[in-house]
PDB file of C-alpha atoms in Angstrom:
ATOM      1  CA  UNK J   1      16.577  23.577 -10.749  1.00 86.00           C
ATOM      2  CA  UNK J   2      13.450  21.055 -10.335  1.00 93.00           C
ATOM      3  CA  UNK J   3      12.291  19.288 -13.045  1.00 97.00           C
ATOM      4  CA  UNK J   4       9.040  19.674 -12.903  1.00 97.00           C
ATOM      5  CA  UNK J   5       7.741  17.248 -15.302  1.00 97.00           C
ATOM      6  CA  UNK J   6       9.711  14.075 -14.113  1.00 97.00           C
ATOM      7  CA  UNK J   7       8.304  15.358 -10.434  1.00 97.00           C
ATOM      8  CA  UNK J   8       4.893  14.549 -11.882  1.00 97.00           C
ATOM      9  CA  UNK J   9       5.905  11.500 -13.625  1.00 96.00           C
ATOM     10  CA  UNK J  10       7.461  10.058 -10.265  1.00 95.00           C
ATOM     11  CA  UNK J  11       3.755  12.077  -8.237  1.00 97.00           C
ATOM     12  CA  UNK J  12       0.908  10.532 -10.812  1.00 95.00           C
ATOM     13  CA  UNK J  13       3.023   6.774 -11.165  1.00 91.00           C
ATOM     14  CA  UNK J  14       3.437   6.380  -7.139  1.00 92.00           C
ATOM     15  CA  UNK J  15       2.401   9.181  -5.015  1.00 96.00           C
ATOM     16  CA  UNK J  16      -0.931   9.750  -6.304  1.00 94.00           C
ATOM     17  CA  UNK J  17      -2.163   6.352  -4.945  1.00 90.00           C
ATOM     18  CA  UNK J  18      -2.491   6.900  -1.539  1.00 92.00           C
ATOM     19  CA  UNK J  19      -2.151  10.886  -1.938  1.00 96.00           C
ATOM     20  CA  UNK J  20      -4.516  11.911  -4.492  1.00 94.00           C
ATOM     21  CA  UNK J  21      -3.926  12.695  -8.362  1.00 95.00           C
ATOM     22  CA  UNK J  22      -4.173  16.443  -6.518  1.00 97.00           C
ATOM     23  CA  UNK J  23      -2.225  15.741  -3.362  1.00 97.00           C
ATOM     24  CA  UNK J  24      -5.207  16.467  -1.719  1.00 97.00           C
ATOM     25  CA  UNK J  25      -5.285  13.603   1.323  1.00 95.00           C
ATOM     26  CA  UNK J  26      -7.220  10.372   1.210  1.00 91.00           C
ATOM     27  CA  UNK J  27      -7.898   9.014   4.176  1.00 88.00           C
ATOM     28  CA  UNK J  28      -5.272   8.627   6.737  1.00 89.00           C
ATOM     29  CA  UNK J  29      -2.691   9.640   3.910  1.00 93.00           C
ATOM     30  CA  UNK J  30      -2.280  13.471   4.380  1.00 96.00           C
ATOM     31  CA  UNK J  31      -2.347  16.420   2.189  1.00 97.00           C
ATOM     32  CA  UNK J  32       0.505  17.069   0.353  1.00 98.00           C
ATOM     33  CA  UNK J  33      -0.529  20.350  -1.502  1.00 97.00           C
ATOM     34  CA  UNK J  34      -0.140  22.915   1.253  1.00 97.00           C
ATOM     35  CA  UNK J  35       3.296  21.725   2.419  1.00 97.00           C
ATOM     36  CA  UNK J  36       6.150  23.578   1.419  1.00 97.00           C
ATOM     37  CA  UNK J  37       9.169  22.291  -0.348  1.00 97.00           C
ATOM     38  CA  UNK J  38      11.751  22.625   2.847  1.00 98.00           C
ATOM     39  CA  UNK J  39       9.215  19.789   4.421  1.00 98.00           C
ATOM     40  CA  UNK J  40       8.691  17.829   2.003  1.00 98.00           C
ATOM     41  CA  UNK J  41      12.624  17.332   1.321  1.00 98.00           C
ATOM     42  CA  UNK J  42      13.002  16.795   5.276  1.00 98.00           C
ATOM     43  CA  UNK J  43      10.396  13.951   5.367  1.00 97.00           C
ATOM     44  CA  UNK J  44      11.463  12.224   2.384  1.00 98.00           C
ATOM     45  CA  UNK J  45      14.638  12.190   3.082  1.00 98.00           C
ATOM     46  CA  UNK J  46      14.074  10.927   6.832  1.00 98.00           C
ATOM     47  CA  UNK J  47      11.523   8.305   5.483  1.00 97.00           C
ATOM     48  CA  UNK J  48      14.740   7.520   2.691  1.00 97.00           C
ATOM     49  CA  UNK J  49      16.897   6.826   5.705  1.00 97.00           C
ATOM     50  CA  UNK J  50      14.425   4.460   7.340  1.00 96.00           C
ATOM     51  CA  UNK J  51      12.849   6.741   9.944  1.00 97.00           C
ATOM     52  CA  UNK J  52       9.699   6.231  11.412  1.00 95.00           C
ATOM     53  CA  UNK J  53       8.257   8.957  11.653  1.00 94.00           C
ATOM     54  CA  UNK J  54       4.098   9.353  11.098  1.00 86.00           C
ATOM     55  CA  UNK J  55       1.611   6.310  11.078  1.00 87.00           C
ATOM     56  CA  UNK J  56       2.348   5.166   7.644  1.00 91.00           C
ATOM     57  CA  UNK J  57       6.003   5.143   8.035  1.00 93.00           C
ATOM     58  CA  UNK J  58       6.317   1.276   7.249  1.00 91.00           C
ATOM     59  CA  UNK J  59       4.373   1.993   4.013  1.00 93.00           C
ATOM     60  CA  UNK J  60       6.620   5.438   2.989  1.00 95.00           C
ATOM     61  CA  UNK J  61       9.629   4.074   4.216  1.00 95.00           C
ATOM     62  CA  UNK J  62      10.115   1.455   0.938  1.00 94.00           C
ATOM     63  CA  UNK J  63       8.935   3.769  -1.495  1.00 94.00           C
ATOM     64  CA  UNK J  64      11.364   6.980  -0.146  1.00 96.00           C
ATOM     65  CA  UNK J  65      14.235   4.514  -0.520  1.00 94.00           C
ATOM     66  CA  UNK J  66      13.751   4.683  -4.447  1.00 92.00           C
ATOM     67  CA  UNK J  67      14.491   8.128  -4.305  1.00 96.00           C
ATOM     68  CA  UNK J  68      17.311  10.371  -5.487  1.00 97.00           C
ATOM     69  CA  UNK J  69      17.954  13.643  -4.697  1.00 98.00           C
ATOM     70  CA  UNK J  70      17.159  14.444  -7.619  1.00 97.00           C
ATOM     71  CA  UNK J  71      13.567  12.852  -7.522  1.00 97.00           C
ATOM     72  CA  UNK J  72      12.831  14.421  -4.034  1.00 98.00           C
ATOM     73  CA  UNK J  73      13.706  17.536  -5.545  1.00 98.00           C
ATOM     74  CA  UNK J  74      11.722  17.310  -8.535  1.00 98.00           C
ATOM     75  CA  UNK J  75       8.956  16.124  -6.238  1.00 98.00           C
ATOM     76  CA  UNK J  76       8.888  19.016  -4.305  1.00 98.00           C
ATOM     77  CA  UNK J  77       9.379  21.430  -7.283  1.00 97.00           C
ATOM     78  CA  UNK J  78       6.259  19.518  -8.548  1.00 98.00           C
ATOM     79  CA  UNK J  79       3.757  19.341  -5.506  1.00 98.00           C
ATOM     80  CA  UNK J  80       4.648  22.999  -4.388  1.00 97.00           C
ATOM     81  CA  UNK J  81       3.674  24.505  -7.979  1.00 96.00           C
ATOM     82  CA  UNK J  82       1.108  22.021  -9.560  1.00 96.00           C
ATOM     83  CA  UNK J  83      -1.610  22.442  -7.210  1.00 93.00           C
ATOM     84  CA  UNK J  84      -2.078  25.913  -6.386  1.00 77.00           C
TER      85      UNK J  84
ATOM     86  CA  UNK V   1       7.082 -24.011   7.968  1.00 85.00           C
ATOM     87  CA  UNK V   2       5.602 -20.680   7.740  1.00 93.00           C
ATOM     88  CA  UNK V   3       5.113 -18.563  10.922  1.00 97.00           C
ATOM     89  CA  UNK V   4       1.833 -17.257  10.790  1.00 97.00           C
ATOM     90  CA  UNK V   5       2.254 -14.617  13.399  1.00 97.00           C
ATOM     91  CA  UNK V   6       4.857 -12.915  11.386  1.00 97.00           C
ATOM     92  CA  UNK V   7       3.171 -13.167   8.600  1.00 97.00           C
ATOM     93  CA  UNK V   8       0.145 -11.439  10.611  1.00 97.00           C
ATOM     94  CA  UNK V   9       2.044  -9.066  11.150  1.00 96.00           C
ATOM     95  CA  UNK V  10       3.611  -8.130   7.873  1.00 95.00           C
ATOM     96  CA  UNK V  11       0.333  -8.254   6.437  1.00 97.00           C
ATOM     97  CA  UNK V  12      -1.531  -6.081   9.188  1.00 95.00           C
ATOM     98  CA  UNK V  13       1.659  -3.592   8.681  1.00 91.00           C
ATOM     99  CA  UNK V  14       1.662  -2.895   5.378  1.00 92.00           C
ATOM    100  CA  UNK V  15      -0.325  -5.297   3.109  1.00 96.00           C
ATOM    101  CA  UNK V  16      -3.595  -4.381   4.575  1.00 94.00           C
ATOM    102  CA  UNK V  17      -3.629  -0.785   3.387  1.00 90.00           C
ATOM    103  CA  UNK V  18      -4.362  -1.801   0.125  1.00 92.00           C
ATOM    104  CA  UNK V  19      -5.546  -4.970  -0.081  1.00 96.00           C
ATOM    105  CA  UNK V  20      -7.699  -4.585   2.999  1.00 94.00           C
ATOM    106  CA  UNK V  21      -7.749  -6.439   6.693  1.00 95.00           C
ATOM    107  CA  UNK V  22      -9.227  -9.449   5.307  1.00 97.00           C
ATOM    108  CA  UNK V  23      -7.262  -9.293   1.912  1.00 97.00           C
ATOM    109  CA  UNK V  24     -10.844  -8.966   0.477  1.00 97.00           C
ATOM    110  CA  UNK V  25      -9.034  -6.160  -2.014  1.00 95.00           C
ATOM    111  CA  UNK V  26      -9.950  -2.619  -2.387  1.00 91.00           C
ATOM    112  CA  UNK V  27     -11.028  -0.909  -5.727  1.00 88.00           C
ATOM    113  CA  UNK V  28      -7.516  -1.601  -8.223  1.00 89.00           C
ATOM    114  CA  UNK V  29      -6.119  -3.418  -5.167  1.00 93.00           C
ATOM    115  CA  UNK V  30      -7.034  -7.213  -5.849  1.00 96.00           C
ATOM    116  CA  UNK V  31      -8.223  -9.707  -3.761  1.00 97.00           C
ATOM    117  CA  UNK V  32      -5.887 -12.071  -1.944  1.00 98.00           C
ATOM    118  CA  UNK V  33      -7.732 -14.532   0.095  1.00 97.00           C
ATOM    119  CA  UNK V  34      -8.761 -16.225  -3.123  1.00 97.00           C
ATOM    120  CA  UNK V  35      -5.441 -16.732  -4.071  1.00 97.00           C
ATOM    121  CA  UNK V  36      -3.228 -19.903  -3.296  1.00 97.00           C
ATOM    122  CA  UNK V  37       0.568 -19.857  -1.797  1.00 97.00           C
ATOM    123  CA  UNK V  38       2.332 -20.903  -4.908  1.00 98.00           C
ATOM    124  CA  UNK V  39       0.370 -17.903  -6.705  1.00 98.00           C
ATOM    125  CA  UNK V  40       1.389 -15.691  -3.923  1.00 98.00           C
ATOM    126  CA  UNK V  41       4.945 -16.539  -3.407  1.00 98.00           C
ATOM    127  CA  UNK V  42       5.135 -16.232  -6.737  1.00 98.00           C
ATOM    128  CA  UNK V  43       4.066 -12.821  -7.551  1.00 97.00           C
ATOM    129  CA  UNK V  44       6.052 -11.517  -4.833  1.00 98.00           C
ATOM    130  CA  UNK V  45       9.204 -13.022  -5.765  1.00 98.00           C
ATOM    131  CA  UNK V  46       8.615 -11.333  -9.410  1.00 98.00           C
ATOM    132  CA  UNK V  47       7.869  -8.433  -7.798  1.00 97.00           C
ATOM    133  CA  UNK V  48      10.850  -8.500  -5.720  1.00 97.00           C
ATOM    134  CA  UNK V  49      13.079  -8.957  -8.826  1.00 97.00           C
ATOM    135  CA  UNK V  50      11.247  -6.049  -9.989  1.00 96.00           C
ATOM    136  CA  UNK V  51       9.289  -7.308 -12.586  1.00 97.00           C
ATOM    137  CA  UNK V  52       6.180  -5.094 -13.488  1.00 96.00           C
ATOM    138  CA  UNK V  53       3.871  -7.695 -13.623  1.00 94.00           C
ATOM    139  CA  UNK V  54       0.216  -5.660 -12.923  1.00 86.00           C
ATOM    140  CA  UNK V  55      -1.141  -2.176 -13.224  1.00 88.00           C
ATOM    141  CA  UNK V  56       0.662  -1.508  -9.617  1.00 91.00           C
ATOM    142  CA  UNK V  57       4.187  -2.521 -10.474  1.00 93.00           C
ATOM    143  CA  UNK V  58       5.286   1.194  -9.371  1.00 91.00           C
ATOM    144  CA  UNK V  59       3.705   0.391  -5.883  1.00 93.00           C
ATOM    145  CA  UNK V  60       4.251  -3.453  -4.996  1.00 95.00           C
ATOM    146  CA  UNK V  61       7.947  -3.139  -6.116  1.00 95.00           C
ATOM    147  CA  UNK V  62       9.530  -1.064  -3.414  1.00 94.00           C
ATOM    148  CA  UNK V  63       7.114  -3.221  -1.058  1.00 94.00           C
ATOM    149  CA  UNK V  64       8.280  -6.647  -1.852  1.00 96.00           C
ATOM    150  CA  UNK V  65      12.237  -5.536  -2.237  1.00 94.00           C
ATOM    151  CA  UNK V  66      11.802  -5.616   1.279  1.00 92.00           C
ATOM    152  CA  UNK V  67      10.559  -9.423   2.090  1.00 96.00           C
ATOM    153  CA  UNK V  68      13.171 -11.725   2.844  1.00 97.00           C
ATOM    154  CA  UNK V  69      12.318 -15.362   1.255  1.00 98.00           C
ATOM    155  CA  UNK V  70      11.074 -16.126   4.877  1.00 97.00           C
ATOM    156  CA  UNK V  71       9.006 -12.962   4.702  1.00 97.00           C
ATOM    157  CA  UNK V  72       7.208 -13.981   2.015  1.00 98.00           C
ATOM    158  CA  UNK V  73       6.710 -17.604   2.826  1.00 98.00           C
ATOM    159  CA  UNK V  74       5.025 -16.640   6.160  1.00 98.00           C
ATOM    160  CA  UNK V  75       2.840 -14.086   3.914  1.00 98.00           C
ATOM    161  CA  UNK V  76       1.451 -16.975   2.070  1.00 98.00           C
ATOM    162  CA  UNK V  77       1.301 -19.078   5.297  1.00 97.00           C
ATOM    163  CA  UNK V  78      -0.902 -16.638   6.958  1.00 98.00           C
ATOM    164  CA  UNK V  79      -2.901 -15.287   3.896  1.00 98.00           C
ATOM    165  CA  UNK V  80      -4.083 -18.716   2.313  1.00 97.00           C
ATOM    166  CA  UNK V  81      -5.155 -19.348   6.494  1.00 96.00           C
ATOM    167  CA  UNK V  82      -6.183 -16.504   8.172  1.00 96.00           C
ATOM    168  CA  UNK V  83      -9.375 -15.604   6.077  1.00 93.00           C
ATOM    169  CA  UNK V  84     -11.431 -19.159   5.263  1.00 77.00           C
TER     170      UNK V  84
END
């Protein structure tokens, strides 16, 4: 079960920079509030492992790898239900 | 002695999206081609050690875990020369 609340903490102290305080997109850093939680899991936990996968992967890559389960989880709980 | 082109392209990878191509800074972001190598190396090593030293702690932490004393030496090689 997601904690939704330590999702935000973890969202508005890191995420939000380059993602928007409503995972909206800025820029070249995409949208985060119409992805589902099944994706964002995957791509954290690719970017965690040191994948490259989009543009930005050199600046997602360090900040996945501070990531427990836990926190993707509670990530994804958050973005998938604060925004709608 | 600092090797500029690495540190050229550490910047251009992942320093630049925040403090901007010319380290000019962008909005929070501060400023860097003001700044001299000792203040530089510095701040990253704290960083590194994860000291939350600014207002983006949360952000330049995972970043600087990632230099390698090297790393960071050509960072101030190429940031206190690149932009006069």
């Amino acid at each position: 079960e997601a904690d939704i609340a330590a999702g935000e903490e973890t969202y508005q102290g890191v995420c939000r920079n380059c993602h928007g305080p409503k995972a909206q997109g800025i820029a070249s850093y995409p949208r985060l509030s119409d992805k589902d939680a099944d994706y964002l899991t995957e791509r954290l936990e690719r970017y965690r492992d040191g994948e490259k996968i989009g543009p930005n992967s050199m600046l997602m890559i360090p900040h996945a790898k501070e990531l427990s389960d836990a926190d993707i989880a509670n990530l994804a709980g958050y973005i998938t239900t604060a925004f709608d």
